[in-house]
CSV table of C-alpha atoms in Angstrom, one decimal:
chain,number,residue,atom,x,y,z
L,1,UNK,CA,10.7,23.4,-45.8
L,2,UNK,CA,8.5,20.7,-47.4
L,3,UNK,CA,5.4,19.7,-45.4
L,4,UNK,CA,6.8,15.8,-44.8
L,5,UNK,CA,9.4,17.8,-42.5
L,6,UNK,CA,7.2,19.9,-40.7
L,7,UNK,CA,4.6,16.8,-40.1
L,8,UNK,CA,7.8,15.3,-38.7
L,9,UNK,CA,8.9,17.6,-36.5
L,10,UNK,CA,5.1,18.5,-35.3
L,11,UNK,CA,5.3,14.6,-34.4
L,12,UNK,CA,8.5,14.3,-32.3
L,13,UNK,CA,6.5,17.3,-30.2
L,14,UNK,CA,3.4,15.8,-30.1
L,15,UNK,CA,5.6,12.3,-29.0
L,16,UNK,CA,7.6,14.3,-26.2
L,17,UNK,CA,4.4,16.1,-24.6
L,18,UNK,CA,2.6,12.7,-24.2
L,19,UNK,CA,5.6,11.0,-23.2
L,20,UNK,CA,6.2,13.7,-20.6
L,21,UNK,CA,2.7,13.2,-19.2
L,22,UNK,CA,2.5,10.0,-19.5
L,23,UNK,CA,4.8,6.5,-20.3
L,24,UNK,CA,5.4,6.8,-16.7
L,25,UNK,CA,4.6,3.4,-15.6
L,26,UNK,CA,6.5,0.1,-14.1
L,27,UNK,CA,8.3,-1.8,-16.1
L,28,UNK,CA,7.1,-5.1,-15.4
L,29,UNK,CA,3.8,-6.8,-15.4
L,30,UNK,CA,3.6,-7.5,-11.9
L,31,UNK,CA,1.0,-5.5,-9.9
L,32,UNK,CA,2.6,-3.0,-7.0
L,33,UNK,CA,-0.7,-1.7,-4.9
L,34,UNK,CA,0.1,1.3,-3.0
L,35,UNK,CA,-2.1,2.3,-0.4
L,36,UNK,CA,-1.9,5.8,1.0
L,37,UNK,CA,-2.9,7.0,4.4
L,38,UNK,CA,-5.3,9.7,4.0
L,39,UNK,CA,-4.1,10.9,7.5
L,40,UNK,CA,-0.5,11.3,6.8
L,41,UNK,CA,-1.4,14.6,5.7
L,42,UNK,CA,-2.0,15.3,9.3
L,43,UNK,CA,1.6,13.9,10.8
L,44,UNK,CA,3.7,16.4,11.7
L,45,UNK,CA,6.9,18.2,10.4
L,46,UNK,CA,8.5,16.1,7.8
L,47,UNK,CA,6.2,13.1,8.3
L,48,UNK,CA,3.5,14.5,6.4
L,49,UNK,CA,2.8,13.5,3.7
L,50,UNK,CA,0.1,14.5,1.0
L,51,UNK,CA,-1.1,13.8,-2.6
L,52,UNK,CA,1.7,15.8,-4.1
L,53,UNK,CA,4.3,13.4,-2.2
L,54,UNK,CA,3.3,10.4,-4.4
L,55,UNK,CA,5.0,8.7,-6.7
L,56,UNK,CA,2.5,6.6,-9.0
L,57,UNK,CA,4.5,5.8,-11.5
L,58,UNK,CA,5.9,2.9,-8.4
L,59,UNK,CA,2.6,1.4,-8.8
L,60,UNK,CA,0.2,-0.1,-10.7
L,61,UNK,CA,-2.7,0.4,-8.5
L,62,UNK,CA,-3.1,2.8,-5.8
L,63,UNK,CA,-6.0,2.7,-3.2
L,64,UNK,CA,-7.0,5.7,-0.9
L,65,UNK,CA,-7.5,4.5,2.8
L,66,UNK,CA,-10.1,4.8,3.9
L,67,UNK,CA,-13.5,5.2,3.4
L,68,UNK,CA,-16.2,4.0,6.2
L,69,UNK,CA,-20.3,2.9,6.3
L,70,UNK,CA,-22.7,5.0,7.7
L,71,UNK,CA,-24.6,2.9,9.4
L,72,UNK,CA,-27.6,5.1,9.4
L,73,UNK,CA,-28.3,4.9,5.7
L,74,UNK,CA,-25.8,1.5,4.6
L,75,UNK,CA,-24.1,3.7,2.6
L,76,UNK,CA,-20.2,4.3,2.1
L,77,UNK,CA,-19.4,7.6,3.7
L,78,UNK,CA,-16.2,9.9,3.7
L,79,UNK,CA,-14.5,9.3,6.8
L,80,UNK,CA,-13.1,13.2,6.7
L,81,UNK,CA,-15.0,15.2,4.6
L,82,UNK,CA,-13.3,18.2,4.3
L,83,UNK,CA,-10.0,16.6,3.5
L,84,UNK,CA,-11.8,14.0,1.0
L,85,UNK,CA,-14.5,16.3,-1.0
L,86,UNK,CA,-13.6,20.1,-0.1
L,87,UNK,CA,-9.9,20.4,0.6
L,88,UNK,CA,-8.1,22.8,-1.9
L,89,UNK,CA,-11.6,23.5,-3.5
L,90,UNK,CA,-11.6,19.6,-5.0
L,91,UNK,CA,-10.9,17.2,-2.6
L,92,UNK,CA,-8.1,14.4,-1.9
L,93,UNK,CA,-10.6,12.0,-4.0
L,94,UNK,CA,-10.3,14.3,-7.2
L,95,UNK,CA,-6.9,14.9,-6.6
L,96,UNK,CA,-6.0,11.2,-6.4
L,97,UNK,CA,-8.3,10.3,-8.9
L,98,UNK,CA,-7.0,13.0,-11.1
L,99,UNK,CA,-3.3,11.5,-11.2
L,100,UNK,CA,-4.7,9.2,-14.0
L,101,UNK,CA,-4.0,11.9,-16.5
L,102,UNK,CA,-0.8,11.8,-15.9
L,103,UNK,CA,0.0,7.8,-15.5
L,104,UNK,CA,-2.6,6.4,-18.0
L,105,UNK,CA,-3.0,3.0,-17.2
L,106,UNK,CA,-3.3,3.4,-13.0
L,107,UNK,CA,-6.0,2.1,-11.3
L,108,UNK,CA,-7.0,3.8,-8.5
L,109,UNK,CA,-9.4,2.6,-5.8
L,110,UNK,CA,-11.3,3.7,-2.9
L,111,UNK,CA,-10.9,1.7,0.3
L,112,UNK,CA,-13.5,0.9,2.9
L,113,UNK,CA,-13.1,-0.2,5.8
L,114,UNK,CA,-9.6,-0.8,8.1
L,115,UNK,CA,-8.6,-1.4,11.6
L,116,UNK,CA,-10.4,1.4,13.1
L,117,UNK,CA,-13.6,1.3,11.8
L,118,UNK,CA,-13.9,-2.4,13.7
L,119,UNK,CA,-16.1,-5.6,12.4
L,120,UNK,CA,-19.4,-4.9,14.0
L,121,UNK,CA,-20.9,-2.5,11.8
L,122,UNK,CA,-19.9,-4.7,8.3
L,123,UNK,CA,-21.6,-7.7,10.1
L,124,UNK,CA,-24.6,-7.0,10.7
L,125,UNK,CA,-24.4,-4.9,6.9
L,126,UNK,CA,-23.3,-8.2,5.4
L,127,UNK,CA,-26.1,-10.2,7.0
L,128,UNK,CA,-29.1,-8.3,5.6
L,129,UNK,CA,-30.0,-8.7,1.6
L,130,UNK,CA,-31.9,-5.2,1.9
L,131,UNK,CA,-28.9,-3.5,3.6
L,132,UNK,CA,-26.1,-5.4,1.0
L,133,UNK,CA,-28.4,-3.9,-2.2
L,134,UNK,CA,-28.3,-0.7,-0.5
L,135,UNK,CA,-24.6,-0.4,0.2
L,136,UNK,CA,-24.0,-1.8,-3.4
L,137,UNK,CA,-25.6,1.1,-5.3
L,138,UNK,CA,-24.2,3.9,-3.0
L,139,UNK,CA,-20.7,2.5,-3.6
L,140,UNK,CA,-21.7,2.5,-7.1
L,141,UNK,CA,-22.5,6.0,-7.2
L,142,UNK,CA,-20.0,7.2,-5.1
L,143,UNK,CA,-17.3,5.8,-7.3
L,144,UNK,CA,-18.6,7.3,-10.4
L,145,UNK,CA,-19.1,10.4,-8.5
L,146,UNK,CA,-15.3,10.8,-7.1
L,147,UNK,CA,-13.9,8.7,-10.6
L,148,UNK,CA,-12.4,5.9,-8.9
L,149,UNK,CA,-12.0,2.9,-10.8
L,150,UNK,CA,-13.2,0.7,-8.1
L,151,UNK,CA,-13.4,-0.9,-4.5
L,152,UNK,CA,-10.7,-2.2,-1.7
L,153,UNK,CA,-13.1,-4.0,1.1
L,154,UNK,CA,-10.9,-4.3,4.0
L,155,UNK,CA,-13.4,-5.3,6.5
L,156,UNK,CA,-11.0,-6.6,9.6
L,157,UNK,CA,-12.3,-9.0,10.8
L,158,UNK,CA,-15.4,-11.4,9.6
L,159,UNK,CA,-16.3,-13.6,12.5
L,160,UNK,CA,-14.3,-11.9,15.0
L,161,UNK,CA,-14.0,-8.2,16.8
L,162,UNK,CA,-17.5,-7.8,17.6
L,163,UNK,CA,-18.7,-10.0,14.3
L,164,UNK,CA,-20.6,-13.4,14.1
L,165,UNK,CA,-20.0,-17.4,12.8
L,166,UNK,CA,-22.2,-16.1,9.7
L,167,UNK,CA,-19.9,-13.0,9.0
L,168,UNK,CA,-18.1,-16.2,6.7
L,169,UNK,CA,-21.0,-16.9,4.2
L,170,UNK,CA,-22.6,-13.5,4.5
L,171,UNK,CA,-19.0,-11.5,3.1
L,172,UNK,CA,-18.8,-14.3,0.7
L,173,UNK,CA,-22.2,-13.3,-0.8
L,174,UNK,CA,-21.5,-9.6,-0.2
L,175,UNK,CA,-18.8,-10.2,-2.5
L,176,UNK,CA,-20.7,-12.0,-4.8
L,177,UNK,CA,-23.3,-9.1,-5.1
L,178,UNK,CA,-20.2,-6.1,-5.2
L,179,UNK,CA,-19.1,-8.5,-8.5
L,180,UNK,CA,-22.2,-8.9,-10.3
L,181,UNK,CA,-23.0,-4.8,-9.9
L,182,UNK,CA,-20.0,-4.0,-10.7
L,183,UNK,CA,-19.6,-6.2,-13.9
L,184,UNK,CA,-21.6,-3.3,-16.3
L,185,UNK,CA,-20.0,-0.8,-14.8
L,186,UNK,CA,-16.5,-2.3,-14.9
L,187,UNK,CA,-15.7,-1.4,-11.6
L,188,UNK,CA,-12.4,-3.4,-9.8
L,189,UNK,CA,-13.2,-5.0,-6.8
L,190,UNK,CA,-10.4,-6.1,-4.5
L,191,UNK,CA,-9.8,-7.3,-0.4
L,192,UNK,CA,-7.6,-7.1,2.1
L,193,UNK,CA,-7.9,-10.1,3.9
L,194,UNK,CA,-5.7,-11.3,7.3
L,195,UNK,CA,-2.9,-13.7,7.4
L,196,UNK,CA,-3.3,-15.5,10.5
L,197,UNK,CA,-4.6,-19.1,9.3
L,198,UNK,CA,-7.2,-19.0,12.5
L,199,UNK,CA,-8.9,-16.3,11.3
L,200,UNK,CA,-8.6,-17.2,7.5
L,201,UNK,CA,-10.5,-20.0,8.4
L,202,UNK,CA,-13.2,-17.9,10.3
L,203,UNK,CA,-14.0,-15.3,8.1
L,204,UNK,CA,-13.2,-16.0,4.7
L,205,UNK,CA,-14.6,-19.3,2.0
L,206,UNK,CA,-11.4,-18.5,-0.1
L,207,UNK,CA,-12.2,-20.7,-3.1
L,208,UNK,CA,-16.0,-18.6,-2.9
L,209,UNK,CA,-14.1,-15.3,-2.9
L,210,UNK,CA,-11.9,-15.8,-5.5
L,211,UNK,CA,-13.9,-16.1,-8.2
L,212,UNK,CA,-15.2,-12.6,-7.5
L,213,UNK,CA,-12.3,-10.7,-6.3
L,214,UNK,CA,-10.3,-9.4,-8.6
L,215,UNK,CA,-7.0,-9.3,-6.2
L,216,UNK,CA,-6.9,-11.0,-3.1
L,217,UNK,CA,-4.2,-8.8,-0.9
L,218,UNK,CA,-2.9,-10.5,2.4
L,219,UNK,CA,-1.9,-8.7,5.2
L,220,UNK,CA,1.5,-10.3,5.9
L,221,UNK,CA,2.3,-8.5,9.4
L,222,UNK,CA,1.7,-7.5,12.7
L,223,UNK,CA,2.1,-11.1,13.5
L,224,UNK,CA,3.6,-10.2,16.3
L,225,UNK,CA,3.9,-7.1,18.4
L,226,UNK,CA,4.7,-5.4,22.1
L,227,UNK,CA,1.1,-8.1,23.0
L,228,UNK,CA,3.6,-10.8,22.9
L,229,UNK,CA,5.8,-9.2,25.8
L,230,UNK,CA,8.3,-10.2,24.1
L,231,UNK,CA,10.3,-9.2,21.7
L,232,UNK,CA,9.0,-10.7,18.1
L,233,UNK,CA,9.3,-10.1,14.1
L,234,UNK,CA,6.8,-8.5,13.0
L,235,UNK,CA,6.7,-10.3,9.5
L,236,UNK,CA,9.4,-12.7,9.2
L,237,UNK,CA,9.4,-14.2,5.9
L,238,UNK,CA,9.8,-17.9,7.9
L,239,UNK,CA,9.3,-19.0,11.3
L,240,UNK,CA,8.9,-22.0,13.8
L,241,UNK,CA,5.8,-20.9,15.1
L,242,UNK,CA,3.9,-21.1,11.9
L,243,UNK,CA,3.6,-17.1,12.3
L,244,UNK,CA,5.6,-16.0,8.9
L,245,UNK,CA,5.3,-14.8,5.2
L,246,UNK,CA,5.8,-18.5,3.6
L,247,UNK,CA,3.3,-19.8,6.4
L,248,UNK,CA,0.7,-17.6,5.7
L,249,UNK,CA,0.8,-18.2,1.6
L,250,UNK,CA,1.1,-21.9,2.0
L,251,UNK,CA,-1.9,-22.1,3.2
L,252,UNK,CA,-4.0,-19.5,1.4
L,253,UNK,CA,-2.7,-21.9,-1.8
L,254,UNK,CA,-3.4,-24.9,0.4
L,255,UNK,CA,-7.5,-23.6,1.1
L,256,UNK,CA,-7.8,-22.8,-2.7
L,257,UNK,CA,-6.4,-19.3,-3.3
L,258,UNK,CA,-5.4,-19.0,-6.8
L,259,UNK,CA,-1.8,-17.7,-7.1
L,260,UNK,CA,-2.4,-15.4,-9.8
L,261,UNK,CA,-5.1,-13.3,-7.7
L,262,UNK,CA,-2.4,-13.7,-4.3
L,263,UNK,CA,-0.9,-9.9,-3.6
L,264,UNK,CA,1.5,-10.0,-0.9
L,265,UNK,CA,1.6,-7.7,1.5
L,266,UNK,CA,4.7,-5.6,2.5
L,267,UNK,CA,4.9,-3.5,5.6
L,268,UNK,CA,7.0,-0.3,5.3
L,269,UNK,CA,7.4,-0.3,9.0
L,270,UNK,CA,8.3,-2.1,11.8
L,271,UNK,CA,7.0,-2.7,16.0
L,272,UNK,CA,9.0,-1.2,18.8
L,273,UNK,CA,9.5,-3.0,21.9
L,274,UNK,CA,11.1,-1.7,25.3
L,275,UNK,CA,12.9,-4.7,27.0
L,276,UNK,CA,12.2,-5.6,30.8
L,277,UNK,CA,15.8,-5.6,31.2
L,278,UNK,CA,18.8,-3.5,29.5
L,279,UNK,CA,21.1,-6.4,28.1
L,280,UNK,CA,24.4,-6.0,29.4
L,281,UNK,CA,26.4,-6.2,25.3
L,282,UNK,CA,25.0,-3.4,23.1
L,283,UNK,CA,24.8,-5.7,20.0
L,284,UNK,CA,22.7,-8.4,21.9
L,285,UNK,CA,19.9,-9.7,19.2
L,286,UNK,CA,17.1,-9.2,21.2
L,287,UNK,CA,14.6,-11.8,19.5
L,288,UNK,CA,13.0,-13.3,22.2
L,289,UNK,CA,14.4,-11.4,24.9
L,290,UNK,CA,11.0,-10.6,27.1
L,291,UNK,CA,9.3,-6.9,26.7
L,292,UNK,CA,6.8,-4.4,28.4
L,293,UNK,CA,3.3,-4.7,27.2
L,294,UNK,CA,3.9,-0.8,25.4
L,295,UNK,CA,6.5,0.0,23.2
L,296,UNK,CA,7.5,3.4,22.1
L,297,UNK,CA,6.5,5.6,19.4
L,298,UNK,CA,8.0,7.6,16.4
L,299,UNK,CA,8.2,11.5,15.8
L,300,UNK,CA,5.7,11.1,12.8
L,301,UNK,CA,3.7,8.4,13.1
L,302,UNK,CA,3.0,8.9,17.2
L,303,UNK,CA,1.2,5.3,17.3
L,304,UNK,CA,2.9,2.8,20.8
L,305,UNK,CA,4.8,0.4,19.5
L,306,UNK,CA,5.1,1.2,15.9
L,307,UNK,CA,7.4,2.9,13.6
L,308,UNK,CA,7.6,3.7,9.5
L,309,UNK,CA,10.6,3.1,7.4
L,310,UNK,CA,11.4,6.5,7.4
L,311,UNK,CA,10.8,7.1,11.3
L,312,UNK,CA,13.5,4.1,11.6
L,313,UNK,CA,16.2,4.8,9.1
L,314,UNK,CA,16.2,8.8,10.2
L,315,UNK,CA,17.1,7.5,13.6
L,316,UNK,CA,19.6,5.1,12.5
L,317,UNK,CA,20.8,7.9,10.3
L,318,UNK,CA,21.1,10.2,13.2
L,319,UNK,CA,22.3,8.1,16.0
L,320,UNK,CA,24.7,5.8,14.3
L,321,UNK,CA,26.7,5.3,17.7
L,322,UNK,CA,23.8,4.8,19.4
L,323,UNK,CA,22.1,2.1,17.7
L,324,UNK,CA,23.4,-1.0,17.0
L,325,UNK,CA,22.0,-3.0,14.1
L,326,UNK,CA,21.5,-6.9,12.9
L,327,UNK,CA,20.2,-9.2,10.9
L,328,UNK,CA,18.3,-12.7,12.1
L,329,UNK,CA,19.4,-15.0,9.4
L,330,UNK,CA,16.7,-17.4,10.7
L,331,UNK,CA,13.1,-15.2,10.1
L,332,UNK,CA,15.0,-13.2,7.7
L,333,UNK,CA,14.2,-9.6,9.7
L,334,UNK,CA,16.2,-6.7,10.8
L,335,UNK,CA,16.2,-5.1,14.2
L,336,UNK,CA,17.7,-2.3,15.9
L,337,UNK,CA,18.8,-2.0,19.4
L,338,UNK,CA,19.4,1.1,21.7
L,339,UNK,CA,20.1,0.4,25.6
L,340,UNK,CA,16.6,-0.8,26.3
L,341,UNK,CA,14.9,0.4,23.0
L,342,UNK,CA,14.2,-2.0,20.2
L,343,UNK,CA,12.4,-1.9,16.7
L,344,UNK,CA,12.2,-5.4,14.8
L,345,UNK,CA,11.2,-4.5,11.1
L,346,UNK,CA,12.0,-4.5,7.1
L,347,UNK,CA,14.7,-2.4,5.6
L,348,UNK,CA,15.5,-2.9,2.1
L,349,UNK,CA,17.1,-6.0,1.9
L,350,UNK,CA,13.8,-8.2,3.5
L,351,UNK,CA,11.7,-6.3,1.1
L,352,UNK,CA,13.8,-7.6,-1.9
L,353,UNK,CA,13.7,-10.9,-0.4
L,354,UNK,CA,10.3,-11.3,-0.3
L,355,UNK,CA,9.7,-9.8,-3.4
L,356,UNK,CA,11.6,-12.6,-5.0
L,357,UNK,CA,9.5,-15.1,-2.8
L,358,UNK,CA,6.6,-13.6,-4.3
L,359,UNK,CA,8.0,-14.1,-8.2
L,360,UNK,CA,8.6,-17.9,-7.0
L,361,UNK,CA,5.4,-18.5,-6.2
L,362,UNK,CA,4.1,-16.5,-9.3
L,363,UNK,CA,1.8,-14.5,-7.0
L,364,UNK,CA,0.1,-11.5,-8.8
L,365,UNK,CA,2.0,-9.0,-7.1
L,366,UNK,CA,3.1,-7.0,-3.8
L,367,UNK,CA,1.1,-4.6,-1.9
L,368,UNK,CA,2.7,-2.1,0.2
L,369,UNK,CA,1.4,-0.8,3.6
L,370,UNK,CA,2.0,1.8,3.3
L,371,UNK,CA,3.3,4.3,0.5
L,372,UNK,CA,3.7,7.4,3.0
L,373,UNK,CA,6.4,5.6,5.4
L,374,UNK,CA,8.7,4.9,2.8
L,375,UNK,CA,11.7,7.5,3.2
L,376,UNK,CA,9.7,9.8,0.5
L,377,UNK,CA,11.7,12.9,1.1
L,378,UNK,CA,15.0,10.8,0.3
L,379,UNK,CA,16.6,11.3,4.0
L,380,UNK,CA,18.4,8.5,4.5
L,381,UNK,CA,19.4,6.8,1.3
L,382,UNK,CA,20.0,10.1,-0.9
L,383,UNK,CA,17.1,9.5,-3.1
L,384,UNK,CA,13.8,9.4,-2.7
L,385,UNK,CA,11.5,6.4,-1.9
L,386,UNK,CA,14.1,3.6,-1.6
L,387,UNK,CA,12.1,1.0,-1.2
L,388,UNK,CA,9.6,1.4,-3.6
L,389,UNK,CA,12.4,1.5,-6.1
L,390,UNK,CA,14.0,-2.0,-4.8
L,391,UNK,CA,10.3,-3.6,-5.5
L,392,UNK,CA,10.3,-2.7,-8.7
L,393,UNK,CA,14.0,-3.3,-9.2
L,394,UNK,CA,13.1,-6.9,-8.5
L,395,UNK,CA,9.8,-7.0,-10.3
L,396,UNK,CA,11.5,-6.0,-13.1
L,397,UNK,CA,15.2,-8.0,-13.2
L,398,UNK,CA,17.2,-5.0,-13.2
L,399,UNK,CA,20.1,-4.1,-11.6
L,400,UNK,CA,19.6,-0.7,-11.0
L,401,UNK,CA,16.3,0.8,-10.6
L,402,UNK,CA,16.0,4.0,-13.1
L,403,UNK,CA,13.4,6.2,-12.5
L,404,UNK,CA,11.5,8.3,-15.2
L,405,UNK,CA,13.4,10.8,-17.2
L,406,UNK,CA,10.5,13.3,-16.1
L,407,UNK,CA,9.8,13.1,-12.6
L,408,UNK,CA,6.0,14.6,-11.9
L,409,UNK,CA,6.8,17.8,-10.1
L,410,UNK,CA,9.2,19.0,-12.7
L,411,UNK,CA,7.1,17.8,-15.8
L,412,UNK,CA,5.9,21.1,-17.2
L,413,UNK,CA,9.3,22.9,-16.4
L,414,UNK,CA,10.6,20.2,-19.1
L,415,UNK,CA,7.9,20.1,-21.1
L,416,UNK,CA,7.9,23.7,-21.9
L,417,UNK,CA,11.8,23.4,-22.3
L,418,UNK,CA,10.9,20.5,-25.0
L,419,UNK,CA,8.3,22.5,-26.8
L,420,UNK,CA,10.4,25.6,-27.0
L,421,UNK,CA,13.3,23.3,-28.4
L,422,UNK,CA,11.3,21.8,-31.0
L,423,UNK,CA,9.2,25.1,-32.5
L,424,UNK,CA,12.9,26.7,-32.3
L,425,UNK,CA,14.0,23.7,-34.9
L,426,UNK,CA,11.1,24.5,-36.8
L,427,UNK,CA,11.5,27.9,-37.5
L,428,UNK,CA,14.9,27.2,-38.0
L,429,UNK,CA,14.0,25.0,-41.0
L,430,UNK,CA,11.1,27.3,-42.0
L,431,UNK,CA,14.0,30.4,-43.0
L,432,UNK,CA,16.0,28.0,-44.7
């Protein structure tokens, strides 16, 4: 056999082990950001859900939630340090990091901040130069350290929850500092920021922010909830109220938000409510109808008044007879009703619906809060992570989402198959 042939053949296997390691990407050029609970590793039974549950090639960018601030030193700190640094000998932050060898091209980002860790903390770090220099190099070092191409600041809220009036121009130069440190480095540096106009106006100088974020993510949810005693969408795409998806964009564009650095948010669960009163019809839509100030919780998730995609659809799945379903054609949301029970939230078809919103308004993209309470095990639908695929069956025009010939688990069973095929050709060629 000549050498041209060989060289050939020694290509098409060099082709099908980097295409079965990597090429495993979105087809579009929209961004997906995924963030991942870190403790859904902790839910019980078949809610938990771990590094080896993910899916990257769904996303462009994945952020690991979440990171805090030691307030002792202004320095980021690992929120669980076993689980972050130790678990499994390296660490969730290794492993996540680590996924870029298989998806080259992902960006994967450490997040700081969230609803727990509360406001008070970040303002009074935001409103000392000494403490912002300090903070800056740590997160520096601690990205480098872990390999993670950059930042999420999700500092909820500026101005509010135990914050001050100068929480607004004190993040805005926070931001500032995080950009200029990072620009050597090359470290990505995104925010999630609320989506109630009140409190867009309080913390955030959007046109100041925007030239230093990279992405701009906005929490579209929790707009309403079992605090409303009664019962409420939790992220309709319109509204009367002014409380909705096309609300909430409007006027981030309105205050100066560029479009192209706009990711909209997408919440992969939905708020439970418990009406005051049974109705008396089984399909009743309950919108409106008034609610106690709890709600109830989900097998996995265990949080009043919540439930994930997955939590939902199982029990639909389930208890077909019990629930009755419907669709409010005028916020564009789903809800569920059993006897006294109710859950307002997104199933597949709002998603898709505000994915295309988001492609009219040429946003940058769609985040996803979050990854873990999509139906990952494939439950409900017969396949795994439905909704993830219907984003980027929109994203990307299709008809039918088709996911990678290789999916990550089974990648070196195939592999090896595809190795043993080729070498078997060659030798083949090499008796001729």
């Amino acid at each position: 056999m000549s050498f041209t042939v060989v060289a050939f053949l020694l290509t098409i296997l060099l082709f099908g082990i980097y295409d079965a390691r990597g090429l495993l990407k979105p087809k579009h050029n929209k961004v997906v950001v995924c963030y991942v609970a870190s403790w859904a590793a902790y839910r019980p039974d078949k809610g938990a859900f771990s590094i080896g549950n993910l899916r990257p090639e769904f996303c462009t960018h994945l952020i690991y939630a979440f990171a805090g601030l030691n307030i002792s030193s202004w320095t980021i700190s690992s929120l669980d340090p076993w689980a972050d640094t130790e678990k499994d000998v390296i660490g969730n932050y290794r492993k996540m990091t680590a996924l870029r060898q298989q998806y080259p091209g992902i960006k994967i980002s450490l997040g700081i901040g969230g609803w727990n860790e509360g406001s008070k903390n970040y303002s009074q770090l935001a409103s000392s130069p000494e403490r912002r220099r300090t903070f800056i190099a740590s997160t520096i070092e601690f990205l480098k350290t872990y390999g993670f191409d950059g930042l999420d600041f999700d500092w909820e809220f500026p101005g509010s929850r135990g914050g001050v009036p100068d929480d607004k121009q004190n993040f805005a130069s926070l931001v500032k500092e995080l950009s200029d440190a990072y620009r050597e480095p090359r470290l990505l540096l995104t925010a999630a920021i609320s989506a109630d106009k009140k409190t867009i106006d309080q913390a955030y100088n959007i046109p100041e922010v925007s030239k230093y974020l990279d992405h701009i993510s906005v929490m579209a949810y929790d707009y309403h909830g079992t605090w409303d005693k009664k019962v409420l969408p939790n992220s309709p795409l319109r509204s009367n109220d002014g409380l909705s998806v096309e609300d909430s964009v409007t006027y981030l564009l309105q205050r100066g938000a560029p479009a192209e650095k706009l990711v909209l948010g997408l919440p992969m669960y939905g708020r439970t409510f418990i009406l005051t009163k049974e109705p008396e019809e089984s399909n009743v839509n309950p919108i409106g109808l008034p609610a106690l100030i709890t709600g109830f919780k989900g097998p996995y998730t265990g949080q009043e008044g919540f439930m994930g995609f997955n939590e939902i659809c199982e029990a639909l799945t389930k208890d077909p007879k019990d629930w009755s379903t419907g669709w409010d054609n005028d916020i564009s949301t789903a809800y569920a009703i059993k006897q006294d029970h109710v859950v307002v939230y997104d199933n597949i078809k709002t998603i898709m619906t505000k994915v295309e919103y988001a492609k009219k308004k040429k946003l940058a993209g769609v985040m996803v809060w979050s990854i873990d309470t999509d139906d990952f095990r494939g439950d409900c639908y017969g396949s795994e992570f439905p909704i993830m695929k219907a984003i980027n069956k929109v994203l990307a025009n299709t008809t039918a989402f088709v996911a990678p010939p290789i999916a990550p688990n089974a990648s070196s069973v195939q592999l090896f198959s595809y190795i043993s095929l080729t070498l078997s050709i060659i030798m083949i060629y090499l008796t001729v």
